[in-house]
Amino acid sequence: MSPSPIDRLRELVHFELSGWKPREVLWLLFCCALIILFSWSTDTWLGILAAVTGIINVILNGKGKLSTYIFGLANIILYTYIALETKFYGTVLLYTLYFLPMNVYGFLSWSRYLNRETFEVEKRRANGFWRGIIGGSAVLLTIAGGLLLQHMQSNMPYLDACITALSITAMAAAVKRCAEQWFLWIVADALTAVMWGLTYLHDGSNLAVLLMWILFTINGVIMHCRWQAEINRQTSIEAAAANQ
């Protein structure tokens, strides 16, 4: 007899709440509190909510939790609206045409690879061939996207295109559970922080979004180290078992 929808929901909640270390919970709370504290009096509730759902999303992604895609959906909707107002059309296209369907695909893909011992998704590295595909795709998409966005009179077209290209490849690596996603996210997030920083210096708006991207970059470095260490540990365990 297959489990009922309620049983599946209970199992999902159990997975999402299990396996957290105190420092990880503190990091999540610190990031959310920092965004709210520094942007409460200067930003809109929409920007703050987008930033908070975004930071929860990336931390859950780093933890390998399936609920990253639930918070990711909320962030996609909110952030797309903000990007549309700011005329970052490349970001709008990226989130509506790519991130939204990939968010659904990622949820379905990760749900098949949940580790019942760690309560997280199983992580892996891409091989050399796919690393080459990822790198080449990022370069080609940056060039093509820059030309298109320049024609659309987008704000900062080539920077926007580079961020878009890196985000596309990073998301593809993320749904495939590959650790290489974090290097791509670090570069994309840092460039996005620059883009929103220039916007903030110009008109003083969207401080919460700027803080979100700065925290994304820091979180990317932390999660890159975490995923590499976890994969190395798992590889060592498998190698030791094979030699017995």
XYZ file of C-alpha atoms in Angstrom:
244
model
C 0.000 0.000 0.000
C 1.501 3.331 -1.072
C 1.727 6.159 1.510
C -1.050 8.728 1.537
C -0.451 12.411 0.649
C -0.615 13.267 4.365
C 2.057 10.658 5.162
C 4.248 12.054 2.383
C 3.808 15.562 3.775
C 4.757 14.402 7.277
C 7.861 12.711 5.893
C 8.844 15.865 3.999
C 8.451 18.018 7.121
C 10.536 15.502 9.091
C 13.305 15.645 6.487
C 13.314 19.441 6.376
C 13.517 19.888 10.159
C 16.118 17.161 10.753
C 19.889 17.329 10.442
C 20.381 20.990 11.364
C 23.406 22.048 13.421
C 23.093 25.000 15.830
C 25.530 27.130 13.804
C 23.498 26.538 10.641
C 20.304 27.674 12.338
C 22.112 30.733 13.716
C 23.445 31.582 10.238
C 19.933 31.414 8.787
C 18.494 33.609 11.544
C 21.405 36.056 11.331
C 20.983 36.567 7.573
C 17.224 37.146 7.838
C 17.620 39.507 10.807
C 20.385 41.486 9.071
C 18.246 42.110 6.003
C 15.223 43.176 8.035
C 17.233 45.351 10.435
C 19.106 47.356 7.815
C 16.296 47.762 5.288
C 13.159 48.095 7.423
C 13.100 51.900 7.358
C 14.339 52.402 3.792
C 12.912 49.605 1.660
C 9.479 48.311 0.661
C 7.916 45.274 2.261
C 8.057 43.592 -1.156
C 11.821 44.030 -1.376
C 12.331 42.793 2.183
C 10.119 39.748 1.606
C 11.941 38.944 -1.644
C 15.286 39.194 0.135
C 14.223 37.032 3.091
C 12.730 34.273 0.913
C 15.823 34.425 -1.269
C 18.295 33.960 1.572
C 16.230 31.131 3.064
C 16.171 29.534 -0.383
C 19.959 29.538 -0.877
C 20.701 28.311 2.643
C 18.242 25.440 2.199
C 19.908 24.703 -1.135
C 23.271 24.554 0.591
C 21.815 22.199 3.188
C 20.430 20.019 0.415
C 16.857 20.436 1.639
C 13.968 19.852 -0.751
C 12.078 22.860 0.604
C 14.622 25.102 -1.117
C 12.336 24.888 -4.146
C 9.286 25.995 -2.167
C 10.988 29.166 -0.958
C 12.587 29.462 -4.397
C 9.161 29.730 -5.998
C 8.172 32.590 -3.686
C 11.463 34.359 -4.373
C 11.080 33.974 -8.142
C 7.678 35.682 -8.125
C 8.747 38.560 -5.870
C 12.160 39.178 -7.401
C 10.821 39.128 -10.962
C 8.412 41.936 -10.124
C 11.225 44.029 -8.611
C 13.545 43.404 -11.564
C 10.777 44.414 -13.975
C 10.349 47.735 -12.179
C 14.112 48.343 -12.338
C 14.282 47.450 -16.062
C 16.686 44.542 -15.623
C 14.954 42.726 -18.457
C 17.535 39.965 -18.689
C 16.794 39.041 -15.099
C 13.039 39.121 -15.795
C 13.433 36.741 -18.735
C 15.751 34.502 -16.734
C 13.362 34.122 -13.817
C 10.124 33.687 -15.780
C 11.310 31.523 -18.685
C 14.007 29.487 -16.969
C 14.066 29.589 -13.176
C 10.329 28.987 -12.821
C 10.176 25.703 -14.822
C 13.587 24.606 -13.498
C 12.318 25.151 -9.970
C 9.556 22.613 -10.604
C 11.988 20.195 -12.278
C 14.482 20.585 -9.414
C 11.848 19.715 -6.821
C 10.916 16.526 -8.682
C 14.567 15.603 -9.321
C 15.800 16.141 -5.755
C 12.838 14.251 -4.272
C 14.261 11.069 -5.855
C 17.691 11.408 -4.211
C 17.032 12.180 -0.550
C 19.477 10.503 1.833
C 17.539 8.980 4.718
C 20.574 9.084 7.011
C 21.617 12.727 6.555
C 18.106 14.018 5.692
C 19.672 15.899 2.755
C 19.932 15.399 -0.983
C 22.804 13.235 -2.228
C 25.576 15.434 -3.655
C 28.049 14.788 -6.469
C 30.608 16.350 -8.838
C 30.270 16.815 -12.601
C 32.800 15.079 -14.853
C 35.248 16.919 -17.120
C 32.992 16.780 -20.169
C 30.073 18.455 -18.420
C 32.354 21.042 -16.855
C 33.438 22.011 -20.370
C 29.821 22.188 -21.526
C 28.930 24.407 -18.572
C 31.847 26.794 -19.153
C 31.321 27.044 -22.910
C 27.601 27.624 -22.472
C 28.229 30.462 -20.034
C 30.511 32.274 -22.512
C 28.189 31.869 -25.500
C 25.108 32.889 -23.534
C 26.881 36.006 -22.241
C 27.756 37.185 -25.759
C 24.351 36.401 -27.285
C 22.452 37.751 -24.295
C 24.460 40.974 -24.209
C 23.653 41.723 -27.845
C 19.958 40.985 -27.289
C 19.664 43.066 -24.114
C 21.537 45.954 -25.708
C 18.945 45.931 -28.491
C 16.188 45.923 -25.832
C 17.828 48.950 -24.169
C 18.244 47.040 -20.926
C 20.080 48.633 -18.024
C 23.738 47.361 -17.956
C 23.143 44.827 -20.781
C 26.428 42.890 -20.765
C 26.692 42.696 -16.989
C 23.056 41.593 -16.895
C 23.761 39.025 -19.631
C 26.805 37.618 -17.834
C 24.821 37.215 -14.629
C 22.010 35.595 -16.591
C 24.386 33.137 -18.299
C 26.107 32.162 -15.058
C 22.758 31.757 -13.304
C 21.417 29.518 -16.078
C 24.403 27.177 -15.869
C 24.442 27.271 -12.062
C 20.760 26.342 -11.861
C 21.313 23.444 -14.255
C 24.150 22.188 -12.042
C 22.009 22.683 -8.934
C 19.077 20.552 -10.085
C 21.599 17.844 -11.030
C 23.011 18.039 -7.471
C 26.490 19.009 -8.697
C 28.924 20.857 -6.409
C 30.137 22.966 -9.338
C 27.016 25.067 -8.957
C 28.586 26.927 -6.040
C 31.525 28.369 -7.983
C 29.079 29.654 -10.601
C 26.734 31.051 -7.938
C 29.620 32.856 -6.208
C 30.611 34.705 -9.392
C 27.008 35.376 -10.450
C 25.991 36.580 -6.995
C 29.021 38.865 -6.650
C 28.307 40.466 -10.032
C 24.637 40.836 -9.143
C 25.606 42.544 -5.891
C 27.650 45.020 -7.966
C 24.670 45.621 -10.261
C 22.275 46.312 -7.385
C 24.971 48.295 -5.567
C 25.215 50.675 -8.514
C 21.428 50.960 -8.499
C 21.429 51.748 -4.783
C 24.104 54.418 -5.220
C 22.061 55.962 -8.039
C 18.668 56.258 -6.317
C 18.980 54.743 -2.827
C 16.418 52.004 -3.518
C 16.308 48.224 -2.952
C 18.779 48.036 -0.053
C 17.232 44.729 1.049
C 17.876 43.218 -2.384
C 21.490 44.477 -2.320
C 22.045 42.925 1.115
C 20.461 39.701 -0.131
C 23.002 39.376 -2.939
C 25.942 40.183 -0.673
C 24.782 37.448 1.709
C 24.232 35.122 -1.267
C 27.909 35.554 -2.197
C 29.118 34.843 1.339
C 26.775 31.875 1.621
C 28.050 30.542 -1.721
C 31.615 30.419 -0.393
C 30.462 28.625 2.762
C 28.370 26.080 0.850
C 31.110 25.473 -1.727
C 33.443 24.400 1.086
C 30.680 22.352 2.723
C 29.722 20.418 -0.404
C 33.347 19.712 -1.335
C 34.100 18.415 2.162
C 30.978 16.237 2.209
C 31.709 14.741 -1.228
C 35.348 14.077 -0.254
C 34.194 12.361 2.936
C 31.703 10.201 1.061
C 34.324 9.313 -1.579
C 36.755 8.225 1.151
C 34.089 6.042 2.784
C 33.261 4.387 -0.548
C 36.944 3.845 -1.362
C 37.581 2.268 2.047
C 34.571 -0.017 1.631
C 35.753 -1.099 -1.831
C 39.206 -2.022 -0.503
C 37.857 -4.263 2.234
